[in-house]
Each structure stands twice: as structure tokens, then as C-alpha cells.
Tab-separated table of C-alpha atoms in Angstrom:
chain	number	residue	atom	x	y	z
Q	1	UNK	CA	-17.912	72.680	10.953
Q	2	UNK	CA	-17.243	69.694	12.914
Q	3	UNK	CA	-20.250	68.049	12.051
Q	4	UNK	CA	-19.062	67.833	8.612
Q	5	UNK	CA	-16.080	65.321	9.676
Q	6	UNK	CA	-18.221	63.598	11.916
Q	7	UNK	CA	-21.099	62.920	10.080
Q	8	UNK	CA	-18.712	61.851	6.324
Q	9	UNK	CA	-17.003	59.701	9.101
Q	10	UNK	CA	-19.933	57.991	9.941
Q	11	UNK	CA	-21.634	57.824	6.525
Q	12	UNK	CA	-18.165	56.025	5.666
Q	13	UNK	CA	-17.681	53.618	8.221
Q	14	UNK	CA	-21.588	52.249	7.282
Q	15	UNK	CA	-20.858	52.067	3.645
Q	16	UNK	CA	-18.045	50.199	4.121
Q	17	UNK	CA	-18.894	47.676	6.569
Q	18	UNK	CA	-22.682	47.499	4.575
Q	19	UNK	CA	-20.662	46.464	1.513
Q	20	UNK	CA	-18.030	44.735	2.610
Q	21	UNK	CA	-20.761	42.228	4.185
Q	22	UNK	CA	-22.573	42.450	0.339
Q	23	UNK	CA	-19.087	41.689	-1.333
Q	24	UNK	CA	-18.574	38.291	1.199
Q	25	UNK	CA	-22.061	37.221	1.401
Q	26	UNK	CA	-21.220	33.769	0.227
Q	27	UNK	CA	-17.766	33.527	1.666
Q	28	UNK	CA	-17.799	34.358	5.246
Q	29	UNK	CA	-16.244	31.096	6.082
Q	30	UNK	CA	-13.292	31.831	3.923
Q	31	UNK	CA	-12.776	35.670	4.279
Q	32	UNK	CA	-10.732	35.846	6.380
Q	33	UNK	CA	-8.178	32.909	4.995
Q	34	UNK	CA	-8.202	33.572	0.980
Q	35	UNK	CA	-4.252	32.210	1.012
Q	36	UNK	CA	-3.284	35.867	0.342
Q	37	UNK	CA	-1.027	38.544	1.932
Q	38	UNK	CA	-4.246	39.203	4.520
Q	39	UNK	CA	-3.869	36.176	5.980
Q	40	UNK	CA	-0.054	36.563	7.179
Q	41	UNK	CA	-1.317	39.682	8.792
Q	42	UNK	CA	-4.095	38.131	10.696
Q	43	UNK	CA	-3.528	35.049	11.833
Q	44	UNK	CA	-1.328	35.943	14.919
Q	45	UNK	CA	-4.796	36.554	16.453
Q	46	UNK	CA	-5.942	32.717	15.728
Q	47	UNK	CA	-2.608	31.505	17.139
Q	48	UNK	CA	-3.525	33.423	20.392
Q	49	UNK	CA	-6.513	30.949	21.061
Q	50	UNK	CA	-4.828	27.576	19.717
Q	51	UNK	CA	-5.993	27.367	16.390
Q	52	UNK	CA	-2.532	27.332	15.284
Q	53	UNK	CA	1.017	27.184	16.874
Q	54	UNK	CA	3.268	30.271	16.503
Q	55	UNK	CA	6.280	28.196	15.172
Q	56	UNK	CA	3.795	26.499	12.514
Q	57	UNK	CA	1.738	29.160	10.999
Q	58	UNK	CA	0.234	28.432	8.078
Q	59	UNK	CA	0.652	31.369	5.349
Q	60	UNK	CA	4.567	31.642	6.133
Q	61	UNK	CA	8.159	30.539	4.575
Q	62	UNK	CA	9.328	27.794	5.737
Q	63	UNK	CA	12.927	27.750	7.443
Q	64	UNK	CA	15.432	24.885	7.666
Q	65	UNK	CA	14.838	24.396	11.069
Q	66	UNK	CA	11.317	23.464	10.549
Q	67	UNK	CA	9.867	26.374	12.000
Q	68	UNK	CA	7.160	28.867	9.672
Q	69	UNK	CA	8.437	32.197	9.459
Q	70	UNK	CA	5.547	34.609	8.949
Q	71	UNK	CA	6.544	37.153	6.410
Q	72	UNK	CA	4.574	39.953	7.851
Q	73	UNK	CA	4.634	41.931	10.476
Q	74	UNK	CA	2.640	41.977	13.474
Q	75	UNK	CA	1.126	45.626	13.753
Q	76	UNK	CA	-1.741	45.082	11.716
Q	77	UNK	CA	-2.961	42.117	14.220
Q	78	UNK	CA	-2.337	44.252	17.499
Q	79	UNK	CA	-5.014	46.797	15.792
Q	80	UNK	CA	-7.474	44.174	14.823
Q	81	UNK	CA	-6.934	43.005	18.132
Q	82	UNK	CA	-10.329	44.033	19.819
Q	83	UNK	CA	-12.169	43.245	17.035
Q	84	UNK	CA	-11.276	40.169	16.966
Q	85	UNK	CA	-12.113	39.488	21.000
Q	86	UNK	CA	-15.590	40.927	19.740
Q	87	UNK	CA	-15.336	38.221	17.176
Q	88	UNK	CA	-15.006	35.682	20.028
Q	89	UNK	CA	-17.679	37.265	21.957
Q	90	UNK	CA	-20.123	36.532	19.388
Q	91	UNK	CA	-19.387	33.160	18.336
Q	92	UNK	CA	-19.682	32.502	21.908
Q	93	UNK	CA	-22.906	34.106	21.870
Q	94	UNK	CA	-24.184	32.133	18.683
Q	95	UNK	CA	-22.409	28.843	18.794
Q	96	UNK	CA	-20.490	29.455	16.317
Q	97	UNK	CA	-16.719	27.562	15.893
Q	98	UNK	CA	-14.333	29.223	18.021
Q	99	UNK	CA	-11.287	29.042	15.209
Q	100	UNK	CA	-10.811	32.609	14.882
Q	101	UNK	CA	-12.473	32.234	11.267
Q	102	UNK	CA	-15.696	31.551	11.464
Q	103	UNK	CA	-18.531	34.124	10.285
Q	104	UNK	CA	-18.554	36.271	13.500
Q	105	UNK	CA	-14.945	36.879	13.280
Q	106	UNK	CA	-15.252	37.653	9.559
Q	107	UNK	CA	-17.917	40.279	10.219
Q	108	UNK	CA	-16.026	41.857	13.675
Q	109	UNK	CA	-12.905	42.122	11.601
Q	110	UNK	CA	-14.824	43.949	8.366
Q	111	UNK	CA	-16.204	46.431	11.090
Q	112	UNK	CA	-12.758	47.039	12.596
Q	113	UNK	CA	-11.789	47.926	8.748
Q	114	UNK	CA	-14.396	50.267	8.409
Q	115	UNK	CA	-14.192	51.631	11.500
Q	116	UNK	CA	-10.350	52.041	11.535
Q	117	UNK	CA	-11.274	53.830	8.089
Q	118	UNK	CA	-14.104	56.454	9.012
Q	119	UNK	CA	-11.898	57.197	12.034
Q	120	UNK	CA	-8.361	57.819	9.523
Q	121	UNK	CA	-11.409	60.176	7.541
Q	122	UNK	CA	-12.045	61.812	10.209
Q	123	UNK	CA	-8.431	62.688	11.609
Q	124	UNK	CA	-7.587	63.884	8.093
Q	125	UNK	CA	-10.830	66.669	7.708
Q	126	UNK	CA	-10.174	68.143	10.685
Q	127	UNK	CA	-6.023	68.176	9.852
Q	128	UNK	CA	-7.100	69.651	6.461
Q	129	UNK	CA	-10.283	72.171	7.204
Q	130	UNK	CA	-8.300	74.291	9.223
Q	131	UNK	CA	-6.192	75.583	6.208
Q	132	UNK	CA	-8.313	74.306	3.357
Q	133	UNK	CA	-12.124	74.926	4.863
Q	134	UNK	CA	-15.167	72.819	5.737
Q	135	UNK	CA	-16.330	71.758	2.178
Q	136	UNK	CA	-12.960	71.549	0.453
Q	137	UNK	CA	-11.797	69.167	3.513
Q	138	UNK	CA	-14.837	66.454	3.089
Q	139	UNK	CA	-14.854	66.515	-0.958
Q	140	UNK	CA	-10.923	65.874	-0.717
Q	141	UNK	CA	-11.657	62.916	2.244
Q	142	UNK	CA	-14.396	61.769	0.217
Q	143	UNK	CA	-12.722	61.623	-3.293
Q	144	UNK	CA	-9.473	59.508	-1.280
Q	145	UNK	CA	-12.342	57.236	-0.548
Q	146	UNK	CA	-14.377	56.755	-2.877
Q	147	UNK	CA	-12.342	57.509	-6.265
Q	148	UNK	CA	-8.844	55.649	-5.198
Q	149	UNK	CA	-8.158	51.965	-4.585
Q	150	UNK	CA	-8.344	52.741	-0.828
Q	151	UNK	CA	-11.834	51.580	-1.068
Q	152	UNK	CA	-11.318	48.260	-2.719
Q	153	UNK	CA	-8.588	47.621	0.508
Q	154	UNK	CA	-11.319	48.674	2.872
Q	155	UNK	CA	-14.298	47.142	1.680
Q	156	UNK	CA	-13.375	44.159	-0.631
Q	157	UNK	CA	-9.758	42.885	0.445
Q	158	UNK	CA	-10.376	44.247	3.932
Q	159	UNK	CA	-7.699	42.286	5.835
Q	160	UNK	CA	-4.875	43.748	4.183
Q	161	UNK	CA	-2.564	46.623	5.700
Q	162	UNK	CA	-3.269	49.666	3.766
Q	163	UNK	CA	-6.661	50.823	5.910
Q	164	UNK	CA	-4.794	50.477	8.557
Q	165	UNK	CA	-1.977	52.047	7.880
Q	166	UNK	CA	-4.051	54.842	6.063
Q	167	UNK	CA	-5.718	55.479	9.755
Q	168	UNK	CA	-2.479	55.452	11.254
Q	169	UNK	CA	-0.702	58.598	8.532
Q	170	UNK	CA	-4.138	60.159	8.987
Q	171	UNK	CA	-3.468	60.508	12.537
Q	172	UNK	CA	0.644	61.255	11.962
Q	173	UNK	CA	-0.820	64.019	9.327
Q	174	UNK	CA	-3.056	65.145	12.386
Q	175	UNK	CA	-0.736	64.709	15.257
Q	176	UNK	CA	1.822	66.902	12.942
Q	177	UNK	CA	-0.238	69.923	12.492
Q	178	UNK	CA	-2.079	70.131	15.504
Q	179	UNK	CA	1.629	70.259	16.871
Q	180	UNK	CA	2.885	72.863	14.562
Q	181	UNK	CA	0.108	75.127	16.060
Q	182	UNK	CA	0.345	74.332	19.806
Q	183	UNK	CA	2.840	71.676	21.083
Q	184	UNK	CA	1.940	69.608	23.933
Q	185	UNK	CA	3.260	66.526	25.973
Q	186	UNK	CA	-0.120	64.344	24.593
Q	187	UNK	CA	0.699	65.029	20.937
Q	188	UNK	CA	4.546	64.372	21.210
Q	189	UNK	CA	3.834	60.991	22.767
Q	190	UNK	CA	1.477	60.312	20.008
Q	191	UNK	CA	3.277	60.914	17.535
Q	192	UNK	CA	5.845	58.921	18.794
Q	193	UNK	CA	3.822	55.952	18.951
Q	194	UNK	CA	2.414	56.408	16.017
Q	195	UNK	CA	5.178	56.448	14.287
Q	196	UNK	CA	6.577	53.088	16.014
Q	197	UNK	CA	3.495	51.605	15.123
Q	198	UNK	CA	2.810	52.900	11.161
Q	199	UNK	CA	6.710	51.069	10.756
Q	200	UNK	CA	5.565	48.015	12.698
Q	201	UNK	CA	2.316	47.563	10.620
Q	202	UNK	CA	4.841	47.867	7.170
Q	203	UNK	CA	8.480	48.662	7.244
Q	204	UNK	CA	8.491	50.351	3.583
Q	205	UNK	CA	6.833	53.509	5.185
Q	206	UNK	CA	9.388	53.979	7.917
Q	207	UNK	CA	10.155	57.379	5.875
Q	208	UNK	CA	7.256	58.348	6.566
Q	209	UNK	CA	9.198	59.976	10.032
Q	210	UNK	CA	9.481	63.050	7.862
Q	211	UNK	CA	6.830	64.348	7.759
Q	212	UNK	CA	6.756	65.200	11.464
Q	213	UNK	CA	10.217	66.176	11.137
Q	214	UNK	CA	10.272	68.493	8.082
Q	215	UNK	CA	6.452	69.574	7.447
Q	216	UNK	CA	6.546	73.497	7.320
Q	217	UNK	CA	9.988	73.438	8.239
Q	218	UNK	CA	11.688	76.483	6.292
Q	219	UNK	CA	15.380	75.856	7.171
Q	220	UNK	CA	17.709	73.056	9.612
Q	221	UNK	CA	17.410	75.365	12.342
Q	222	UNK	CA	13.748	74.380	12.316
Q	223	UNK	CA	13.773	71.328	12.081
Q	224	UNK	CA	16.646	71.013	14.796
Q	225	UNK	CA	13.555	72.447	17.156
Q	226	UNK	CA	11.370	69.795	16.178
Q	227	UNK	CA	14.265	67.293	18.024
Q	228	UNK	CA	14.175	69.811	20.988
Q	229	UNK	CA	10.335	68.743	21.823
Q	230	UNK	CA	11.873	65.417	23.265
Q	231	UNK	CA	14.129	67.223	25.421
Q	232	UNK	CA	10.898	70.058	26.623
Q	233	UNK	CA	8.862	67.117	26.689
Q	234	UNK	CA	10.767	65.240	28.598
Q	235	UNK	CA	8.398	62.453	30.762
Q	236	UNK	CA	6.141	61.779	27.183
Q	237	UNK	CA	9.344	61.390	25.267
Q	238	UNK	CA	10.178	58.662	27.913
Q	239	UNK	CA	6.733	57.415	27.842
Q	240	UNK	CA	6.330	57.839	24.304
Q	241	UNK	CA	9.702	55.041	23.525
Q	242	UNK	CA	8.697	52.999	26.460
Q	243	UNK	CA	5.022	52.812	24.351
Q	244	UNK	CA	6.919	52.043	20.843
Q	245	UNK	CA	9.137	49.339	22.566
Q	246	UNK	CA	5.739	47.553	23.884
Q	247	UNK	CA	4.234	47.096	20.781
Q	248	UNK	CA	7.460	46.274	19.026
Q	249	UNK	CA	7.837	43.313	21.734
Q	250	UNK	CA	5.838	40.544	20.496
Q	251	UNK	CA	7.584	40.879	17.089
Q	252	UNK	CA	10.843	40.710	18.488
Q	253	UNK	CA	9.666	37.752	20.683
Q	254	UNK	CA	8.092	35.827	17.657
Q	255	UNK	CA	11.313	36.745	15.643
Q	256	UNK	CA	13.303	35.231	18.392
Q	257	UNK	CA	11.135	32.199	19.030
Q	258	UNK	CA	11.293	31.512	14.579
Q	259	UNK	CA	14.724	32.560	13.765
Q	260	UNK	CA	16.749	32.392	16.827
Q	261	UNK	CA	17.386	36.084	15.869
Q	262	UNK	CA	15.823	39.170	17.560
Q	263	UNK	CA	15.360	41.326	14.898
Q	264	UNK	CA	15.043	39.423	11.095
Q	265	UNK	CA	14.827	40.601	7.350
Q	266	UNK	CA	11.888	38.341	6.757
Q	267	UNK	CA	11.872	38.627	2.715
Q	268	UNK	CA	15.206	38.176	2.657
Q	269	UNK	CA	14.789	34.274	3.396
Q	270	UNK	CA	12.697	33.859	0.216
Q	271	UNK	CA	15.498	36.030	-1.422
Q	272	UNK	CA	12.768	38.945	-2.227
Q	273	UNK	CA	14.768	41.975	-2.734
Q	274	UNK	CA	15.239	45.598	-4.015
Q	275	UNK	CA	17.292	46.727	-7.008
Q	276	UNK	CA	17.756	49.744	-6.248
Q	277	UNK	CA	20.477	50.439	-9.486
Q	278	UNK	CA	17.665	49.663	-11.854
Q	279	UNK	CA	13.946	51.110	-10.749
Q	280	UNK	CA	11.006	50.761	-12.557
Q	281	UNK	CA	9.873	54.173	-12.338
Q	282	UNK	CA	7.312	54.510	-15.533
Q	283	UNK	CA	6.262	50.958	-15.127
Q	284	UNK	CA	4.765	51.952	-11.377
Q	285	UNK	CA	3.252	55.044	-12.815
Q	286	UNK	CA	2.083	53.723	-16.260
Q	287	UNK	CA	2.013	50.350	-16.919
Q	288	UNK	CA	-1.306	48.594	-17.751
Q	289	UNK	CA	-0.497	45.741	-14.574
Q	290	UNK	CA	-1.043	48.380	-11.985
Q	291	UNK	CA	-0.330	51.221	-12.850
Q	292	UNK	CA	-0.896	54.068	-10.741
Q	293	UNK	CA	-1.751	56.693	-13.144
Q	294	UNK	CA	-4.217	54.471	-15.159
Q	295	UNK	CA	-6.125	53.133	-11.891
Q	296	UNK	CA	-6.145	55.752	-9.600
Q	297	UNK	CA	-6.422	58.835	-12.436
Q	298	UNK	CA	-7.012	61.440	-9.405
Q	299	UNK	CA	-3.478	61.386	-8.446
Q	300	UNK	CA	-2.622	62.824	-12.017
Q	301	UNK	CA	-4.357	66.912	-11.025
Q	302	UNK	CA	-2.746	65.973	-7.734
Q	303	UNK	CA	1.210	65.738	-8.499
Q	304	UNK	CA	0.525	68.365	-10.816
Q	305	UNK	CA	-0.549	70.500	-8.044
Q	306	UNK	CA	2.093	69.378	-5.866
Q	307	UNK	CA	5.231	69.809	-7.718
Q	308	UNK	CA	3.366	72.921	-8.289
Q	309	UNK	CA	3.135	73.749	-4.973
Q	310	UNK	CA	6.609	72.773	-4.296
Q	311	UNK	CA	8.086	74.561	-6.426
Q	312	UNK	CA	6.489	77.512	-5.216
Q	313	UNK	CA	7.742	76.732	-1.803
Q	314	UNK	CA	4.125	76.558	-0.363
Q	315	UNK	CA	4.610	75.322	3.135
Q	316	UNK	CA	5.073	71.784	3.549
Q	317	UNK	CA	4.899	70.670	0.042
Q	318	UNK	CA	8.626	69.689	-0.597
Q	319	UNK	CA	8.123	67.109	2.180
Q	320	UNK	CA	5.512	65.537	1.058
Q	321	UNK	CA	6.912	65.088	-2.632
Q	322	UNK	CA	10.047	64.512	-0.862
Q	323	UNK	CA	8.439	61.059	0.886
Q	324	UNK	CA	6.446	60.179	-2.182
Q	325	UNK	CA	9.637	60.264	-3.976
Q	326	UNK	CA	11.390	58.198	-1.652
Q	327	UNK	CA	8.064	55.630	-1.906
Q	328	UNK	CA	8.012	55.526	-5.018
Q	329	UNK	CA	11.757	54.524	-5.750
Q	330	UNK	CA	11.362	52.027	-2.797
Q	331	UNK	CA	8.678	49.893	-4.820
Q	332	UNK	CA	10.090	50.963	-8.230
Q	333	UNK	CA	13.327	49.145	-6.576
Q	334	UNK	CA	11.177	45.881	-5.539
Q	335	UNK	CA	11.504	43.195	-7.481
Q	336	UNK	CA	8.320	42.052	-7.971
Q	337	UNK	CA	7.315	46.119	-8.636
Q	338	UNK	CA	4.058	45.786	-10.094
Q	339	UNK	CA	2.915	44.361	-6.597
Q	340	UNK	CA	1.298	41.411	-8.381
Q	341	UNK	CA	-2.671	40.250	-7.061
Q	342	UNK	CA	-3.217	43.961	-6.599
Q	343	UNK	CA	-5.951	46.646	-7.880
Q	344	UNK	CA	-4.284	49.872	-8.423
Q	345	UNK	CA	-1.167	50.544	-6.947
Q	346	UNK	CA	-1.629	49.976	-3.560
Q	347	UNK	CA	1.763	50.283	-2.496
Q	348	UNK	CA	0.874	54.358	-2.293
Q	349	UNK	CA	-2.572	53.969	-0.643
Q	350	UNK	CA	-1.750	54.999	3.156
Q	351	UNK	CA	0.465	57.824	1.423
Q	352	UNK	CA	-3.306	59.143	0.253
Q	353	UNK	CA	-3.211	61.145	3.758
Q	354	UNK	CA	-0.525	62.734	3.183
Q	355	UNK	CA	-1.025	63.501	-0.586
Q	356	UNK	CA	-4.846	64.820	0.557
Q	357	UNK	CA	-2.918	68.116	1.338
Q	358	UNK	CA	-2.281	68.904	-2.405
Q	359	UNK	CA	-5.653	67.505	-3.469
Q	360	UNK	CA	-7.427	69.787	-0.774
Q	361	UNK	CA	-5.787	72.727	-2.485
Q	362	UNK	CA	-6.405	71.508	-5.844
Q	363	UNK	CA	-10.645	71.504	-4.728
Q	364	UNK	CA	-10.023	74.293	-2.919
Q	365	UNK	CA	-8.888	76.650	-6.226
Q	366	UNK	CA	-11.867	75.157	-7.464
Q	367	UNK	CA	-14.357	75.838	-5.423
Q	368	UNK	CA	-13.108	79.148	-4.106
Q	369	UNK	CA	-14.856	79.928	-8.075
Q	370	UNK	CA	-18.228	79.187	-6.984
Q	371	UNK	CA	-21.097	76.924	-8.640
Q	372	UNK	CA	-19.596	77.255	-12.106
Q	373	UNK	CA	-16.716	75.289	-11.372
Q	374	UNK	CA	-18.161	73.498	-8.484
Q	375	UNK	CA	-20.594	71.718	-10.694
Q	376	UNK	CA	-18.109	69.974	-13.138
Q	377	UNK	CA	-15.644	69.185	-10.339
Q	378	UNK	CA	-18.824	67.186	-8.389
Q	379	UNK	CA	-19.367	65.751	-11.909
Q	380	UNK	CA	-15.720	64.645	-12.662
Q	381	UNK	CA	-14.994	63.130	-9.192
Q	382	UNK	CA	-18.789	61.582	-9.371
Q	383	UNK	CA	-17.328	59.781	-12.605
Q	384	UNK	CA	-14.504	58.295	-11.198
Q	385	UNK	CA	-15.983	57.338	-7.912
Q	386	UNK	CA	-18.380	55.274	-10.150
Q	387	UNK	CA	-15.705	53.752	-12.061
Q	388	UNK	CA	-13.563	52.753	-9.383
Q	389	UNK	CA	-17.109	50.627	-8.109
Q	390	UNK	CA	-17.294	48.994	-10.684
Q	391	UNK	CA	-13.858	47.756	-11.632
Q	392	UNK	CA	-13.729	46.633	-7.362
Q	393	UNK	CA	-16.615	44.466	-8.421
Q	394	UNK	CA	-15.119	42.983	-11.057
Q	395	UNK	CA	-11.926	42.867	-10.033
Q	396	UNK	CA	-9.708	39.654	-11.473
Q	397	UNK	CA	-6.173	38.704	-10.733
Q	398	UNK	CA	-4.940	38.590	-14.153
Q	399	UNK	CA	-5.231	42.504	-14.265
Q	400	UNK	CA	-1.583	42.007	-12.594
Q	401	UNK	CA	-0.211	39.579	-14.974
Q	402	UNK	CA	2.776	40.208	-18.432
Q	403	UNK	CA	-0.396	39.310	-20.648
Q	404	UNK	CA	-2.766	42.394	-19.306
Q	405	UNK	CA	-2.444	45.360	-21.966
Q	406	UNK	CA	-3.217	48.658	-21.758
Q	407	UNK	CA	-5.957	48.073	-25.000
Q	408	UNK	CA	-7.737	45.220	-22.784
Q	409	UNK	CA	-7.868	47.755	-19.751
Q	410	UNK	CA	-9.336	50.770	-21.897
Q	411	UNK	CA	-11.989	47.977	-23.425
Q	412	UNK	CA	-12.846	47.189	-19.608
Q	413	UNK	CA	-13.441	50.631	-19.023
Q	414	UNK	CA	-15.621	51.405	-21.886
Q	415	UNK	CA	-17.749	47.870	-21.167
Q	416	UNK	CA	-18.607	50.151	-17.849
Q	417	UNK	CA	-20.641	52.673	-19.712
């Protein structure tokens, strides 16, 4: 049934690209420099070709020695990399200015989105249709898709980290459990760099490490043998850190050529920081500026079926509850925890590939009960899918702010119908 992956693949990368184009028709200039978080991850790429100097970037903090300090990280750039020297091939081709944000760089990067996207889709229905089936796999990709804010980061706010970094635990999720079932000197040096690289792109999902580490793990014992594939695989564990350390240069270099300092807490110079003694835990889940519950309803069924699942010991569940956990108390910690400018609470989003396992089982229950059951499940996730269109349309900043209440949301909602 690998035409199924293949072919939803495909079907997503067009839809997202086709409407990401529909949602910037009029700004193409500006889409790619809307003074948001998007913009720190980009514009290493216009630095490259002059447009701006590396010690004077322009969405950045700036330091006491004069110098811009770009608060994010570079691993989102190094990805949209290519797509971005397609950008310059066509403004080349149609005279376009050569800035780095022009309209042909604006449409090369939206295809790099969506094609970064259908490829994540893909990793993640082959990782899940070996244990879950054909049909159960692409409803469960599709639903992530369609019916979670992943869409509105892929399609409308398209330079921002989370489709990415969604592609990248797709392929960790992948990497994992094709290496559970046969372990090989390819898959141990991919996982290694994709795990160097999923930190690099945002250091909040560092934990994700465990799921490598732990998944289906029973005992210690096991997961001390998951450590002794670096010393089987000796020449890709070499290769694999020598790999990590190349992307993780230019960081270190910009780091070094800002801050005098190799390796920098960039938040911490805008004294951004985590509280970790006094979490917002309901208000990530629940409140009406964000939260997770209300936007993304899906995940509700889904933690149900994974603590669940966890407590039933069903393999590999306690590790993924055991990273959501840990996500989850990391942004509850954050001091700005509602993630303001957001839709949804997209501080979870690339965790969707990990939390597709319990969803695939949840669609899998159902549609092991045949047409029946089938039918209103279609319905239900047909519902949401068509709610979270229309609130990305509409989308508005203040959805984020103290004055937002959960009786204006539910209004919203019900102006939908």
C-alpha cells in the first residue's frame, strides 16, 4: 500500500503550496519579512548574498556592543537553503530584485514548506501502516494535516519552524522504527543527524532524543542496547557526530562572530525565561488565548487514548506521554506561555508525529468496526478539518491577547456555520 503514502504525499504538498500562493496573493513582496518570528529564521539566507550583514541583522536584539543578535537558530535556514538558491535562480531568470525577498523567493520558499511537509507525511504513513494498516495510516496523516494548526504553519505562516521541524520528528519517528525492526549503519547515522539537526532548528525539543532511546524499550537493559548501536556501528557513529558538528558550525561561528561567545543563551539577553516553580499547566491546555484543547479539539480522543495506552503498557506509549509531558511543562514554564501571535498551540505541532501513534490506534479501533463507525468518524474529522479552514482564514492576532474570552471564541465558531 505504498501508493497510499505516496499519492496523500503528493495531494498534500499541492494543496499546500496552491494555497499558500492564494493566502499571499497580494503580499508576495512582504511574505517573507512580516516583522515576525519567521523572519529571524530566514534571513541568514539574505545575509549570504549581501542584503544584510551578519553582525546587523535586522529582526534581532540588540547587544551593547552594537552587534544584532539573532534570537533564532539557524537550522531552519540550512533546510530552506535550496529553495532559496531556486529562489535566486528565478529572479535571475525574470529580472526580478535579487534581495532574497522578492516574489520568486517568496514562492521557492512556500514550495520548500510544502514540500518539506508532504515529505514529513509521507515518512510518518509508512512509520505508522506497518502496525496500524494502509487506511488507518493516511486518515491519521491526513487528520494531523488538515484538522490541527499544522496547516495554518504550513500554508499561511509558512516561514516559521514547526513544518520543519514536523518533517524532521516524522523522519526521527521513522528512522526509530525502521531501526527497532532491522538496525543498520544508514539508519544509525540518520538518526544521529537528525537528531542534531531537530535541536538546531529549536532547542525546546532537544527531549525529543527519547524517543529513539526509549520507544518499545521494556526495561534499562534495553535501552542500554540502544547505546551499544554506536559501538556495532562504529564508522556511522563517527560519521554520524562528524555530520551533527557540520551543521552545528555556522551557529557556533555566528554566535562567536555576535557575542564573542561560542555557544550563547540567546533569550536570555532579552531576559526571556522559564519558571519552572510555577507552570501554567491548564492555561496551555484550556485557556481561550491558545489553548490547545479548544483549537486543536483532536488531541482531546488522542491523550485519552494515550494515557490509555500507557497505562496498559502498550509498547512505546509511556515514551511518548513521557516527552509530551516534558513539552508541555517546558512551555507551561515559559514566561510568555500562551506563545502570544499564535493560532493554536503551536508549541506542540512537530510533537503531532509522534502523538500520530496514539491517534492511528484511536482510527484504527474505529475502523477495525467497519462502515458503521467508519462513516461518523469521516464525518467528525470532515467537521473539524473544515473548521480549522476557516478560523486559518480569519485568523487575527488578538485571539492571543488577556481580552480574548472563551464566549468570543465559541461566538467565532458558531459565525462558521
Amino acid at each position: 500500500a505504498g501508493w497510499l503514502g505516496g499519492l496523500l504525499s503528493l495531494v498534500i504538498t499541492i494543496l499546500c503550496f496552491q494555497m499558500a500562493l492564494s493566502y499571499h496573493a497580494q503580499e508576495m513582496y512582504t511574505a517573507l519579512k512580516p516583522t515576525i518570528d519567521s523572519w529571524g529564521y530566514y534571513q541568514y539566507l539574505p545575509a549570504c548574498i549581501g542584503t544584510h550583514r551578519f553582525t546587523e541583522l535586522p529582526w534581532a536584539h540588540w547587544l551593547e556592543n552594537g552587534n544584532h543578535l539573532d534570537l533564532f537558530t539557524i537550522g531552519v535556514a540550512l533546510l530552506q537553503a535550496p529553495f532559496f538558491l531556486l529562489g535566486c535562480a528565478l529572479a535571475w531568470i525574470t529580472g526580478a530584485p535579487m534581495d532574497g525577498y522578492s516574489e520568486p523567493f517568496a514562492i521557492a520558499i512556500m514550495l520548500g514548506t510544502a514540500v518539506y511537509l508532504g515529505i514529513g507525511c509521507n515518512l510518518l504513513y509508512h512509520a505508522l501502516r506497518r502496525s496500524f494498516g494502509a487506511w488507518p495510516a493516511a486518515i491519521s496523516v491526513a487528520a494531523i494535516v488538515f484538522c490541527t494548526n499544522l496547516w495554518f504553519y504550513s500554508a499561511h505562516d509558512f516561514g516559521m519552524s514547526h513544518a520543519y521541524s514536523f518533517f524532521l520528528c516524522a523522519m526521527l519517528v521513522y528512522l526509530t522504527l525502521r531501526m527497532r525492526q532491522e538496525p543498520t549503519a544508514a539508519r544509525l547515522f540518520g538518526l544521529l543527524l537528525v537528531s542534531a539537526w531537530i535541536v538546531l532548528v529549536r532547542q525546546p525539543n532537544g527531549m525529543v532524543v527519547l524517543f529513539p532511546l526509549c520507544y518499545g524499550a521494556r526495561s534499562f537493559a534495553q535501552v542500554r542496547a540502544r547505546f551499544r548501536w554506536l559501538l556495532h556501528f562504529r564508522k556511522a557513529t563517527l560519521l554520524g557526530v562528524a555530520a551533527a558538528f557540520a551543521i552545528w558550525l555556522p551557529q557556533l561561528l555566528y554566535w562567536h562572530l555576535v557575542t564573542g561567545e561560542w555557544v550563547t543563551y540567546t533569550y536570555g539577553h532579552k531576559d526571556e525565561h522559564f519558571d519552572w516553580a510555577h507552570p501554567q499547566f491548564a492555561g496551555v491546555l484550556f485557556s481561550p488565548r491558545n489553548g490547545w484543547f479548544l483549537y486543536t479539539p483532536l488531541m482531546l480522543p488522542v491523550m485519552y487514548a494515550l494515557l490509555w495506552m500507557a497505562w496498559r503498557k502498550i509498547d512505546g506509549a509511556r515514551t511518548v506521554l513521557l516527552i509530551w509531558a516534558l513539552v508541555w511543562w517546558c512551555y507551561a514554564s515559559w514566561w510568555c506561555w500562551f506563545l502570544g501571535g499564535a493560532f493554536g498551540y503551536r508549541g506542540f505541532i512537530e510533537h503531532y508525529a509522534f502523538l500520530s501513534i496514539p491517534l492511528a490506534w484511536c482510527v484504527q479501533s474505529v475502523w477495525s468496526r467497519g462502515w458503521p463507525a467508519r462513516i461518523p468518524l469521516l464525518a467528525l474529522l470532515c467537521l473539524l478539518g473544515f473548521v480549522n479552514f476557516q478560523l486559518t482564514g480569519i485568523f487575527e492576532w488578538k485571539w492571543s491577547s488577556d481580552h480574548w474570552t472563551a464566549n468570543e471564541l465559541w461566538n467565532l465558531v458558531g459565525s462558521l456555520f
